[in-house]
Coordinates of C-alpha atoms and ligand atoms in Angstrom, one line a residue:
Chain A
M1 CA 0.0 0.0 0.0
A2 CA 0.9 3.7 -0.4
M3 CA 1.1 4.0 3.4
T4 CA 3.7 1.2 3.8
D5 CA 5.6 2.5 0.8
R6 CA 6.0 5.8 2.5
L7 CA 7.0 4.4 5.8
S8 CA 9.6 2.1 4.3
A9 CA 11.1 4.7 2.0
P10 CA 14.7 5.4 3.2
E11 CA 15.8 8.9 4.2
L12 CA 13.5 11.2 2.2
P13 CA 14.9 14.8 1.9
I14 CA 13.1 17.4 4.0
V15 CA 12.0 20.5 2.1
H16 CA 11.1 23.6 4.2
R17 CA 8.6 26.2 3.1
R18 CA 10.2 29.3 1.4
R19 CA 9.6 32.7 2.9
W20 CA 8.6 34.2 -0.5
G21 CA 6.9 37.2 1.1
A22 CA 10.0 38.2 3.1
W23 CA 12.2 38.0 0.0
L24 CA 9.8 40.1 -2.0
L25 CA 9.7 42.7 0.7
G26 CA 13.5 42.7 0.9
A27 CA 13.7 43.3 -2.9
V28 CA 11.3 46.2 -2.8
A29 CA 13.3 47.8 0.1
L30 CA 16.5 47.4 -1.8
V31 CA 15.1 49.1 -4.9
V32 CA 13.9 52.0 -2.7
V33 CA 17.3 52.4 -1.1
V34 CA 19.2 52.2 -4.3
T35 CA 16.9 54.8 -5.9
I36 CA 17.4 57.3 -3.1
V37 CA 21.2 56.8 -3.0
H38 CA 21.4 57.1 -6.8
A39 CA 19.4 60.3 -6.7
A40 CA 21.7 61.8 -4.0
I41 CA 24.8 60.9 -6.0
R42 CA 23.4 62.3 -9.3
A43 CA 22.4 65.5 -7.6
R44 CA 26.0 65.9 -6.2
I45 CA 24.8 66.8 -2.8
V46 CA 28.2 66.1 -1.4
N47 CA 31.3 67.1 -3.2
L48 CA 33.5 64.1 -2.4
G49 CA 36.7 66.1 -3.0
V50 CA 35.8 68.6 -0.3
F51 CA 34.7 65.8 2.0
A52 CA 38.1 64.1 1.5
D53 CA 39.9 67.4 2.2
Y54 CA 38.3 67.8 5.6
I55 CA 37.9 64.3 6.9
F56 CA 41.3 64.2 8.5
D57 CA 41.6 68.0 9.1
P58 CA 43.4 68.5 12.4
L59 CA 40.7 70.8 13.7
I60 CA 38.0 68.3 12.8
V61 CA 39.9 65.4 14.4
M62 CA 40.5 67.5 17.5
G63 CA 36.8 68.2 17.6
A64 CA 36.0 64.5 17.4
V65 CA 38.4 63.7 20.2
N66 CA 36.9 66.4 22.3
A67 CA 33.4 65.1 21.7
L68 CA 34.5 61.5 22.5
M69 CA 36.2 62.8 25.7
L70 CA 33.2 64.8 26.8
G71 CA 30.7 62.0 26.1
T72 CA 32.8 59.4 27.8
L73 CA 33.6 61.4 30.9
A74 CA 29.9 62.4 31.1
L75 CA 28.9 58.7 30.9
F76 CA 31.2 57.9 33.8
I77 CA 30.1 60.7 36.0
A78 CA 26.4 60.1 35.1
T79 CA 26.8 56.4 36.1
I80 CA 28.1 57.5 39.5
I81 CA 25.4 60.0 40.0
G82 CA 22.8 57.6 38.6
F83 CA 24.0 54.9 41.0
I84 CA 23.7 57.1 44.0
A85 CA 20.3 58.4 42.9
A86 CA 19.1 54.8 42.3
L87 CA 20.2 53.7 45.7
M88 CA 18.4 56.6 47.3
R89 CA 15.3 55.7 45.3
V90 CA 15.2 52.1 46.5
S91 CA 16.4 53.0 50.0
G92 CA 12.8 53.2 51.4
N93 CA 13.8 56.4 53.2
P94 CA 11.0 58.9 52.2
I95 CA 13.3 61.9 52.3
L96 CA 15.9 60.2 50.1
V97 CA 13.3 58.9 47.8
A98 CA 11.7 62.3 47.4
I99 CA 15.1 64.0 46.6
S100 CA 16.0 61.3 44.1
A101 CA 12.6 61.4 42.4
T102 CA 12.6 65.2 42.2
Y103 CA 16.1 65.1 40.7
V104 CA 15.1 62.6 38.0
Y105 CA 11.9 64.6 37.2
L106 CA 13.7 67.9 36.8
F107 CA 16.7 66.7 34.9
R108 CA 14.9 64.2 32.7
G109 CA 12.0 66.6 32.1
T110 CA 13.9 69.6 30.7
P111 CA 15.9 69.7 27.4
M112 CA 19.6 69.1 27.8
L113 CA 20.3 72.2 25.7
I114 CA 18.6 74.4 28.3
Q115 CA 20.5 72.7 31.1
L116 CA 23.8 73.2 29.4
I117 CA 23.2 76.9 28.7
F118 CA 21.9 77.2 32.3
W119 CA 25.0 75.9 33.9
F120 CA 27.2 78.0 31.7
N121 CA 25.3 81.2 32.6
A122 CA 23.7 80.6 36.0
V123 CA 26.5 79.2 38.1
P124 CA 28.8 82.3 37.8
I125 CA 25.7 84.5 38.7
M126 CA 24.7 82.2 41.7
F127 CA 28.3 82.0 43.0
P128 CA 30.1 85.1 41.7
S129 CA 33.4 84.0 43.2
I130 CA 34.7 80.7 44.5
T131 CA 36.7 81.0 47.8
I132 CA 38.4 78.2 49.5
S133 CA 39.7 79.2 52.9
L134 CA 41.2 77.3 55.8
P135 CA 40.1 78.0 59.4
F136 CA 42.4 80.3 61.4
M137 CA 43.9 81.8 58.3
A138 CA 43.2 85.5 57.4
E139 CA 43.9 85.1 53.7
P140 CA 41.7 82.6 51.7
L141 CA 43.6 79.8 50.1
V142 CA 42.0 80.2 46.7
S143 CA 39.8 83.0 45.5
T144 CA 38.8 83.3 41.9
P145 CA 35.9 84.7 40.0
T146 CA 33.7 81.8 39.0
T147 CA 33.6 82.7 35.3
S148 CA 37.3 81.7 35.0
L149 CA 36.5 78.3 36.4
V150 CA 33.2 77.5 34.6
T151 CA 34.7 77.0 31.2
P152 CA 32.6 75.8 28.3
F153 CA 34.0 72.3 28.9
L154 CA 33.1 72.2 32.6
A155 CA 29.7 73.6 32.0
A156 CA 29.1 71.0 29.2
L157 CA 30.4 68.2 31.3
A158 CA 28.2 69.2 34.3
G159 CA 25.2 69.7 32.1
L160 CA 25.5 66.4 30.3
S161 CA 26.4 64.4 33.4
L162 CA 23.6 65.7 35.5
A163 CA 21.0 65.3 32.7
E164 CA 22.3 61.8 31.8
G165 CA 22.6 60.9 35.5
A166 CA 18.8 61.1 35.7
Y167 CA 18.4 58.6 32.9
M168 CA 21.1 56.3 34.3
S169 CA 19.5 56.3 37.7
E170 CA 16.3 54.9 36.2
I171 CA 18.3 52.3 34.2
I172 CA 20.3 51.3 37.3
R173 CA 17.2 51.2 39.5
A174 CA 15.6 48.8 37.0
G175 CA 18.7 46.7 37.1
I176 CA 18.8 46.6 40.9
L177 CA 15.1 45.7 41.1
A178 CA 15.7 42.9 38.5
V179 CA 17.9 41.1 41.0
D180 CA 15.3 39.1 42.9
K181 CA 14.5 39.5 46.6
G182 CA 15.2 35.9 47.2
Q183 CA 18.9 36.2 46.3
R184 CA 19.1 39.2 48.6
A185 CA 17.4 37.2 51.4
A186 CA 19.8 34.3 50.8
A187 CA 22.9 36.6 51.0
T188 CA 21.5 38.3 54.1
A189 CA 20.8 34.9 55.7
L190 CA 24.4 33.8 55.1
G191 CA 25.5 36.7 57.3
M192 CA 26.4 39.3 54.7
T193 CA 25.9 42.9 55.7
Q194 CA 23.7 45.1 53.5
R195 CA 26.8 46.6 52.0
Q196 CA 28.2 43.1 51.2
V197 CA 24.8 42.0 49.7
L198 CA 25.0 45.0 47.4
A199 CA 28.7 44.5 46.5
Q200 CA 28.6 40.7 46.1
V201 CA 25.2 39.9 44.8
V202 CA 23.2 42.9 43.5
I203 CA 25.8 45.1 41.7
P204 CA 27.4 42.2 39.7
Q205 CA 24.1 41.1 38.4
A206 CA 22.6 44.6 38.0
G207 CA 25.8 45.7 36.2
R208 CA 25.3 43.0 33.7
I209 CA 21.6 43.7 33.2
I210 CA 22.2 47.4 32.4
I211 CA 24.9 46.9 29.8
P212 CA 22.7 47.1 26.7
A213 CA 20.8 50.1 28.0
A214 CA 24.0 51.9 29.1
G215 CA 25.5 51.2 25.7
N216 CA 22.5 52.9 24.2
Q217 CA 22.9 55.9 26.5
Y218 CA 26.6 56.1 25.7
I219 CA 25.7 56.5 22.0
M220 CA 23.1 59.1 22.8
L221 CA 25.7 61.0 24.9
L222 CA 28.3 61.0 22.2
K223 CA 25.9 62.6 19.9
S224 CA 24.5 64.9 22.6
S225 CA 28.0 66.3 23.1
S226 CA 27.2 68.3 20.0
L227 CA 24.9 70.4 22.2
A228 CA 28.0 71.8 23.8
S229 CA 28.6 73.8 20.5
A230 CA 25.9 76.1 21.8
I231 CA 28.1 77.3 24.6
G232 CA 31.3 77.5 22.5
Y233 CA 33.0 74.3 23.4
L234 CA 35.2 73.2 20.5
E235 CA 33.7 69.8 19.9
L236 CA 33.0 68.2 16.5
L237 CA 29.9 70.1 15.4
R238 CA 31.2 73.4 16.6
V239 CA 34.5 73.0 14.6
A240 CA 32.5 71.9 11.5
T241 CA 30.2 74.9 11.9
D242 CA 33.1 77.3 12.2
I243 CA 34.7 76.0 9.1
Y244 CA 31.6 76.0 6.9
S245 CA 30.6 79.5 8.0
S246 CA 33.7 80.7 6.3
N247 CA 33.9 78.5 3.2
F248 CA 30.1 77.7 2.8
Q249 CA 30.7 74.0 2.2
V250 CA 27.8 73.3 4.6
V251 CA 26.8 69.8 3.4
E252 CA 30.3 68.5 3.0
L253 CA 31.3 69.6 6.5
L254 CA 28.1 68.2 8.1
A255 CA 28.9 64.9 6.3
V256 CA 32.4 65.0 7.7
A257 CA 31.0 65.5 11.2
A258 CA 28.4 62.8 10.7
F259 CA 31.2 60.4 9.6
W260 CA 33.0 60.9 12.8
Y261 CA 29.9 60.5 14.9
L262 CA 29.4 57.2 13.1
V263 CA 32.9 56.2 14.0
M264 CA 32.3 57.0 17.6
T265 CA 29.0 55.1 17.6
A266 CA 30.8 52.1 16.1
F267 CA 33.4 52.4 18.9
A268 CA 30.6 52.5 21.6
T269 CA 28.8 49.5 20.0
A270 CA 32.1 47.5 19.9
I271 CA 32.7 48.2 23.6
Q272 CA 29.1 47.1 24.4
T273 CA 29.5 43.9 22.3
V274 CA 32.7 43.0 24.0
L275 CA 31.3 43.6 27.5
E276 CA 28.3 41.4 26.6
K277 CA 30.6 38.6 25.5
V278 CA 32.9 38.9 28.4
F279 CA 30.1 38.9 30.9
P280 CA 27.4 36.6 29.5
Q281 CA 24.0 36.7 31.0
R282 CA 23.5 33.8 33.4
Chain B
M1 CA 17.5 12.2 69.4
S2 CA 17.8 12.4 73.1
T3 CA 19.7 15.3 74.6
A4 CA 20.9 16.2 78.1
P5 CA 18.2 18.4 79.7
E6 CA 20.7 21.0 80.9
Q7 CA 21.9 21.7 77.4
T8 CA 21.1 25.1 75.9
P9 CA 18.3 24.6 73.3
A10 CA 19.4 25.2 69.7
V11 CA 16.4 27.4 69.2
S12 CA 14.2 28.9 71.8
V13 CA 11.0 30.7 70.7
V14 CA 9.4 32.4 73.7
G15 CA 6.0 34.0 73.4
V16 CA 6.7 35.4 69.9
S17 CA 4.1 37.3 67.9
K18 CA 4.4 38.8 64.5
K19 CA 1.9 41.2 63.0
W20 CA 2.0 43.8 60.2
A21 CA -0.3 46.9 60.2
A22 CA -3.4 44.9 59.3
V23 CA -2.4 41.2 59.3
S24 CA -1.2 39.0 62.0
A25 CA 1.0 36.1 61.1
F26 CA 1.0 34.3 64.5
T27 CA 0.5 35.2 68.1
D28 CA 2.3 34.0 71.3
V29 CA 4.1 31.1 69.8
S30 CA 6.6 29.2 72.1
F31 CA 8.7 26.1 71.7
D32 CA 12.2 24.9 72.2
V33 CA 14.3 22.9 69.7
P34 CA 17.0 20.9 71.5
Q35 CA 20.3 20.5 69.9
G36 CA 20.4 17.8 67.3
E37 CA 16.6 17.6 66.9
V38 CA 14.8 17.8 63.6
V39 CA 11.5 19.6 63.8
A40 CA 8.9 19.7 60.9
L41 CA 6.8 22.7 60.9
L42 CA 3.5 21.8 59.3
G43 CA 0.3 23.6 58.7
P44 CA -1.9 25.0 55.9
S45 CA -0.7 27.7 53.6
G46 CA -0.8 31.1 55.3
A47 CA -0.4 29.5 58.8
G48 CA 2.7 31.6 59.3
K49 CA 5.4 29.0 58.9
S50 CA 7.7 31.0 56.5
T51 CA 7.3 34.1 58.6
L52 CA 8.3 32.2 61.8
L53 CA 11.4 30.8 60.1
R54 CA 12.3 34.3 58.9
C55 CA 11.9 35.7 62.4
V56 CA 14.4 33.1 63.7
N57 CA 17.2 34.7 61.7
H58 CA 15.7 38.2 61.9
L59 CA 14.9 38.5 58.2
E60 CA 11.6 39.6 59.7
T61 CA 11.4 41.7 62.8
I62 CA 9.1 40.4 65.6
S63 CA 6.3 42.2 67.3
A64 CA 6.5 40.6 70.7
G65 CA 8.5 37.9 72.5
R66 CA 12.0 36.7 72.2
I67 CA 14.0 34.2 70.1
Y68 CA 17.2 32.7 71.2
V69 CA 19.6 30.6 69.2
H70 CA 22.1 28.7 71.4
G71 CA 21.4 31.2 74.1
D72 CA 21.9 34.4 72.0
L73 CA 19.0 36.8 71.9
I74 CA 18.4 37.2 68.2
G75 CA 18.1 40.7 66.6
Y76 CA 17.8 42.7 69.8
R77 CA 19.7 43.8 72.9
L78 CA 18.0 43.6 76.2
G79 CA 17.7 47.0 77.8
D80 CA 16.1 48.2 81.0
Q81 CA 12.9 49.3 79.3
A82 CA 12.8 47.5 76.0
L83 CA 14.5 45.3 73.5
Y84 CA 16.6 47.5 71.2
E85 CA 17.2 46.3 67.7
L86 CA 20.8 45.5 66.9
S87 CA 22.9 47.1 64.2
D88 CA 23.1 45.5 60.7
A89 CA 26.7 44.3 61.5
E90 CA 25.7 42.7 64.8
I91 CA 22.7 40.9 63.3
S92 CA 24.8 39.8 60.4
R93 CA 27.2 38.2 62.9
Q94 CA 24.3 36.3 64.5
R95 CA 23.0 35.1 61.2
Q96 CA 26.4 33.5 60.4
K97 CA 25.5 30.5 62.6
I98 CA 21.9 30.2 61.3
G99 CA 21.7 28.5 58.0
M100 CA 18.7 29.0 55.7
V101 CA 17.4 27.1 52.7
F102 CA 14.6 28.5 50.6
Q103 CA 11.7 27.1 48.6
H104 CA 13.0 28.7 45.4
F105 CA 16.7 27.9 46.1
N106 CA 17.8 31.5 45.7
L107 CA 21.2 30.6 44.4
F108 CA 23.3 33.6 43.2
K109 CA 22.8 33.4 39.5
H110 CA 26.1 35.0 38.5
M111 CA 28.1 32.4 40.5
T112 CA 28.9 28.8 39.7
A113 CA 27.8 26.1 42.2
L114 CA 31.3 26.2 43.7
Q115 CA 31.3 30.0 44.0
N116 CA 27.8 29.8 45.6
V117 CA 29.0 27.4 48.3
M118 CA 32.2 29.4 48.8
S119 CA 30.4 32.7 49.1
G120 CA 29.8 32.6 52.8
P121 CA 33.3 31.5 53.9
V122 CA 35.0 33.9 51.5
H123 CA 32.9 37.0 51.8
V124 CA 31.4 36.7 55.3
L125 CA 34.2 34.8 57.2
Q126 CA 37.1 36.2 55.1
R127 CA 38.6 32.7 54.8
P128 CA 41.4 32.2 52.3
K129 CA 40.2 31.2 48.9
A130 CA 42.1 27.9 48.9
Q131 CA 40.7 26.8 52.2
A132 CA 37.1 27.8 51.1
T133 CA 37.5 26.0 47.8
A134 CA 38.5 22.8 49.6
L135 CA 35.6 23.0 52.1
A136 CA 33.1 23.8 49.3
M137 CA 34.3 20.9 47.1
D138 CA 33.8 18.5 50.1
L139 CA 30.3 19.9 50.6
L140 CA 29.4 19.5 47.0
D141 CA 30.7 16.0 47.1
K142 CA 28.5 15.4 50.2
V143 CA 25.4 16.5 48.3
G144 CA 26.5 14.5 45.3
L145 CA 27.3 17.4 43.0
K146 CA 31.1 17.5 42.8
A147 CA 30.9 17.1 39.0
K148 CA 28.7 20.2 38.8
A149 CA 31.1 22.5 40.6
D150 CA 31.6 24.8 37.6
A151 CA 27.9 24.8 36.5
Y152 CA 25.9 27.9 36.8
P153 CA 22.4 27.7 38.5
S154 CA 20.7 28.1 35.1
E155 CA 22.5 24.9 34.0
L156 CA 21.2 22.8 37.0
S157 CA 17.9 21.1 37.7
G158 CA 15.8 22.2 40.5
G159 CA 16.8 19.4 42.7
Q160 CA 20.5 20.0 42.0
Q161 CA 20.0 23.7 42.7
Q162 CA 18.4 23.0 46.0
R163 CA 21.3 20.6 47.0
V164 CA 23.8 23.4 46.1
A165 CA 21.8 25.7 48.3
I166 CA 22.0 23.3 51.2
A167 CA 25.7 23.0 50.7
R168 CA 26.0 26.8 50.6
A169 CA 24.2 27.0 54.0
L170 CA 26.3 24.2 55.4
A171 CA 29.5 25.9 54.5
M172 CA 28.9 28.3 57.4
Q173 CA 28.7 25.4 59.8
P174 CA 25.4 26.5 61.1
R175 CA 24.2 25.6 64.6
V176 CA 20.7 25.3 63.2
L177 CA 19.5 25.0 59.6
L178 CA 16.1 26.6 58.7
L179 CA 14.5 25.1 55.6
D180 CA 11.4 26.7 54.2
E181 CA 9.5 24.2 52.0
P182 CA 12.8 22.8 50.5
T183 CA 11.0 20.4 48.2
S184 CA 7.8 22.3 47.3
A185 CA 9.1 23.7 44.1
L186 CA 10.3 20.2 42.9
D187 CA 8.9 17.3 40.9
P188 CA 8.5 14.2 43.1
E189 CA 11.7 12.4 41.8
L190 CA 13.8 15.6 42.3
A191 CA 12.2 16.2 45.7
Q192 CA 13.3 12.7 46.7
E193 CA 17.0 13.5 46.1
V194 CA 16.7 16.6 48.3
V195 CA 14.8 14.6 51.0
E196 CA 17.7 12.1 51.0
T197 CA 20.2 14.9 51.5
I198 CA 18.2 16.2 54.4
R199 CA 17.9 12.8 55.9
K200 CA 21.7 12.4 55.7
L201 CA 22.1 15.7 57.6
A202 CA 19.6 14.5 60.2
E203 CA 21.6 11.3 60.8
E204 CA 24.7 13.5 61.3
G205 CA 22.9 15.3 64.1
Q206 CA 22.3 18.6 62.3
T207 CA 19.6 20.6 64.1
M208 CA 16.9 21.5 61.6
L209 CA 13.6 23.4 61.6
I210 CA 11.8 22.5 58.4
A211 CA 8.6 24.1 57.2
T212 CA 7.2 21.6 54.8
H213 CA 4.1 19.9 53.2
D214 CA 6.3 16.9 52.5
M215 CA 5.0 14.0 54.5
G216 CA 8.1 12.0 53.7
I217 CA 10.1 14.6 55.6
A218 CA 7.7 15.0 58.4
R219 CA 7.1 11.3 59.1
D220 CA 10.5 9.7 58.2
V221 CA 13.1 12.5 58.8
A222 CA 11.7 14.7 61.5
D223 CA 11.8 13.7 65.2
R224 CA 9.0 16.0 66.1
V225 CA 6.1 17.8 64.4
I226 CA 4.8 21.3 65.2
F227 CA 1.5 21.9 63.6
M228 CA 0.5 25.5 63.1
E229 CA -2.9 26.8 62.3
G230 CA -4.6 30.2 62.4
G231 CA -1.4 31.8 63.8
R232 CA -1.1 29.4 66.8
I233 CA 0.5 26.0 67.5
A234 CA -2.3 23.5 67.3
E235 CA -0.2 20.5 68.0
D236 CA 3.4 19.8 69.1
A237 CA 4.2 16.1 69.2
R238 CA 6.8 13.4 68.5
S239 CA 6.6 12.6 64.8
K240 CA 5.5 9.0 65.2
D241 CA 2.7 10.0 67.7
F242 CA 1.6 12.7 65.4
F243 CA 1.1 10.4 62.5
T244 CA -0.4 7.5 64.4
A245 CA -2.7 9.5 66.6
P246 CA -3.1 13.2 65.7
K247 CA -4.8 15.2 68.5
S248 CA -6.0 18.2 66.5
D249 CA -8.9 17.8 64.0
R250 CA -7.2 19.6 61.1
A251 CA -4.0 17.6 61.4
R252 CA -6.2 14.4 61.2
Ligands
ADP301 N1 5.1 41.2 54.3 C1 3.9 40.9 54.6 N2 3.0 41.9 54.9 C2 1.7 41.5 55.3 N3 1.3 40.2 55.5 C3 2.2 39.2 55.2 C4 3.5 39.5 54.8 N4 4.1 38.3 54.6 C5 3.2 37.3 54.9 N5 2.1 37.9 55.3 C6 0.9 37.2 55.7 O1 1.2 36.4 56.9 C7 0.5 35.2 56.9 C8 1.5 34.1 57.0 O2 2.2 33.9 55.8 P1 3.4 32.8 55.7 O3 4.3 32.9 56.8 O4 4.0 33.0 54.3 O5 2.6 31.5 55.8 P2 3.0 30.0 55.3 O6 4.5 30.0 55.0 O7 2.7 29.1 56.5 O8 2.2 29.7 54.1 C9 -0.3 35.1 55.6 O9 -1.6 35.5 55.9 C10 0.4 36.2 54.7 O10 -0.5 36.7 53.8
MG302 MG1 5.5 29.6 53.3

C-alpha cells in the first residue's frame, strides 16, 4: 500500500517552506534604497573632493576627540550620579526617595540644551566667586571669579552628566530591582551585611543587566555632546560649523562631522558587544 | 534524638508574635528545639510557617516575645525598658551561625555552584580562597554534585540547585538549619534526592527546623512535628505519635 511505501522509504529529503513574502519585501526595500542613494549621488549633494579634504583635518579630528572625551567622561560621572540616585530611590527612606525622584523629574524633564546653557550662565551668577579658605587663616587659600572656572568644557560636562545621570538612575534602578529579593534574602541569611549584599550579589548582576541600556545611553551622549557647541565648546559640530561659516561648504562639513559621529558610535557599539561577550547573562 | 536536659536549646522561641499593620501572622508562639533535633513545621498555607522561620534569623522583625539561638537573643539587645534592635553588622554576625534554605533555592545566578558554596566562607568569614574551595568541594561531594562545581544555577535542575543551596548553607557550619519548604518547588523524583540529602544531615545530628508539606520529611526524617494553624501552634508532638494519633482535627 501507499502508506507502507512511504514508511519504508529510506531517508527522504526534507523541504522547508520558502519565505517568499519576506524575500519580495526585501527586494522592494533594496530598490527604494538604491533609488534614493542614486538620486543623491546624481544631484552631487556632497562634493567628495571637499569631503576628503576635511575628513582628517586636524581641527576636525580634535573636535571629534573632544566630543569623545566629553561624552565618555559624562557617561562615567552620570553612572556614579545615577547609581547614588538609584540607591536613594530604592532605600525606602522617604526623604531620600523624594530627593531622588525630584532630581530625576527635573533633569529628565527639561531639554539638555537648556540645562547646558543654564550651567554656563547661571553658576557664575549664583556664585560670583569661589573662595576656599582654611580656618584660622586670614587670607583665603583660593579666591577666583567663577567665570574663570566655569569653562565651556566644565559647563558642558556638568550639564551632560547631570542630565544623563537622571536617565542612568532609572536604568540602574531597574537593574537593581531585577535582582530578585530571594537572592538578597539568601545573602543576608548567610550573614552578609547590607553593603556586602550590594557588592557581592546585587551590583554584579545589575551591572550585567544594564549593559545594553547603558550602551544605548553612551551612543546618545556621544551625539548629545554636539549640544556643547551652543556654549562655545570646540567639539566636532562646533568645529565643522566654524569651518563652513567661512567656506560655505555646509553639506560637506556636516557629512564629515556625521562620519566621525558614526565612527564614535561604532566604537561604543564595539565596547558594548565585548562587554556582553565577556560577561554573559547567566 | 535524646539530649541532656541541661543543654542550651538550639532554638528557643518564647511568646513570639508577628503582625503587620493589618495582618497578624501568628500570636504568642513558644517552643524549644533541643540540639540535634529535627522539627517539621506543618500547617496549611498562610499559617505563618515561613514568617516564623524568617523571624528566627531576623529576616523579619518580631512584634513581641524573644527568640534565642544557642542562648543568644536574636536581633535585639535587652535594655532596661525594652528590646533594642541590633545594628546591621551585629545581626549579620548572629546570622552566620543560622543557615537558611529557601523554597526557590535563591542561588546567586552569577556564580557557579562552587562559588555559591564558597560565598559565605569567603565574603562573610574572610577565609582564604584555597581553604574555602577545599571546604566547598567537600560539601558539593557530600550533596553528590562535585561534578557540577563549575555549572551555573541556570544549568542545573531544581533538585541540583536545592542541593547546592543546602551546601551553601552548610559551608557556614550553622548551629541550626532553617528550611522553608525545601521540596515544594520540585517534581517528586527531584524532591526525593533533596529529602535524601536532608535525611543524611539529620543522621549526622544537624539541628533543623523544616517548614514543609512533604509527609516524607515530616514522618520519616523529623523527630518532632509542630502543627501551626490560624497563627497558633495547634499541636506539638513526636513525629510517630503525630502520624499514628493526631490530636487536632485539622492535622487528622
Ligand atoms: N510582608 C507581609 N505583609 C503583610 N502580610 C504578610 C507579609 N508576609 C506574609 N504575610 C501574611 O502572613 C501570613 C503568614 O504567611 P506565611 O508565613 O507565608 O505562611 P506560610 O508560610 O505558612 O504559608 C499570611 O496571611 C500572609 O498573607
Ligand atoms: Mg511559606
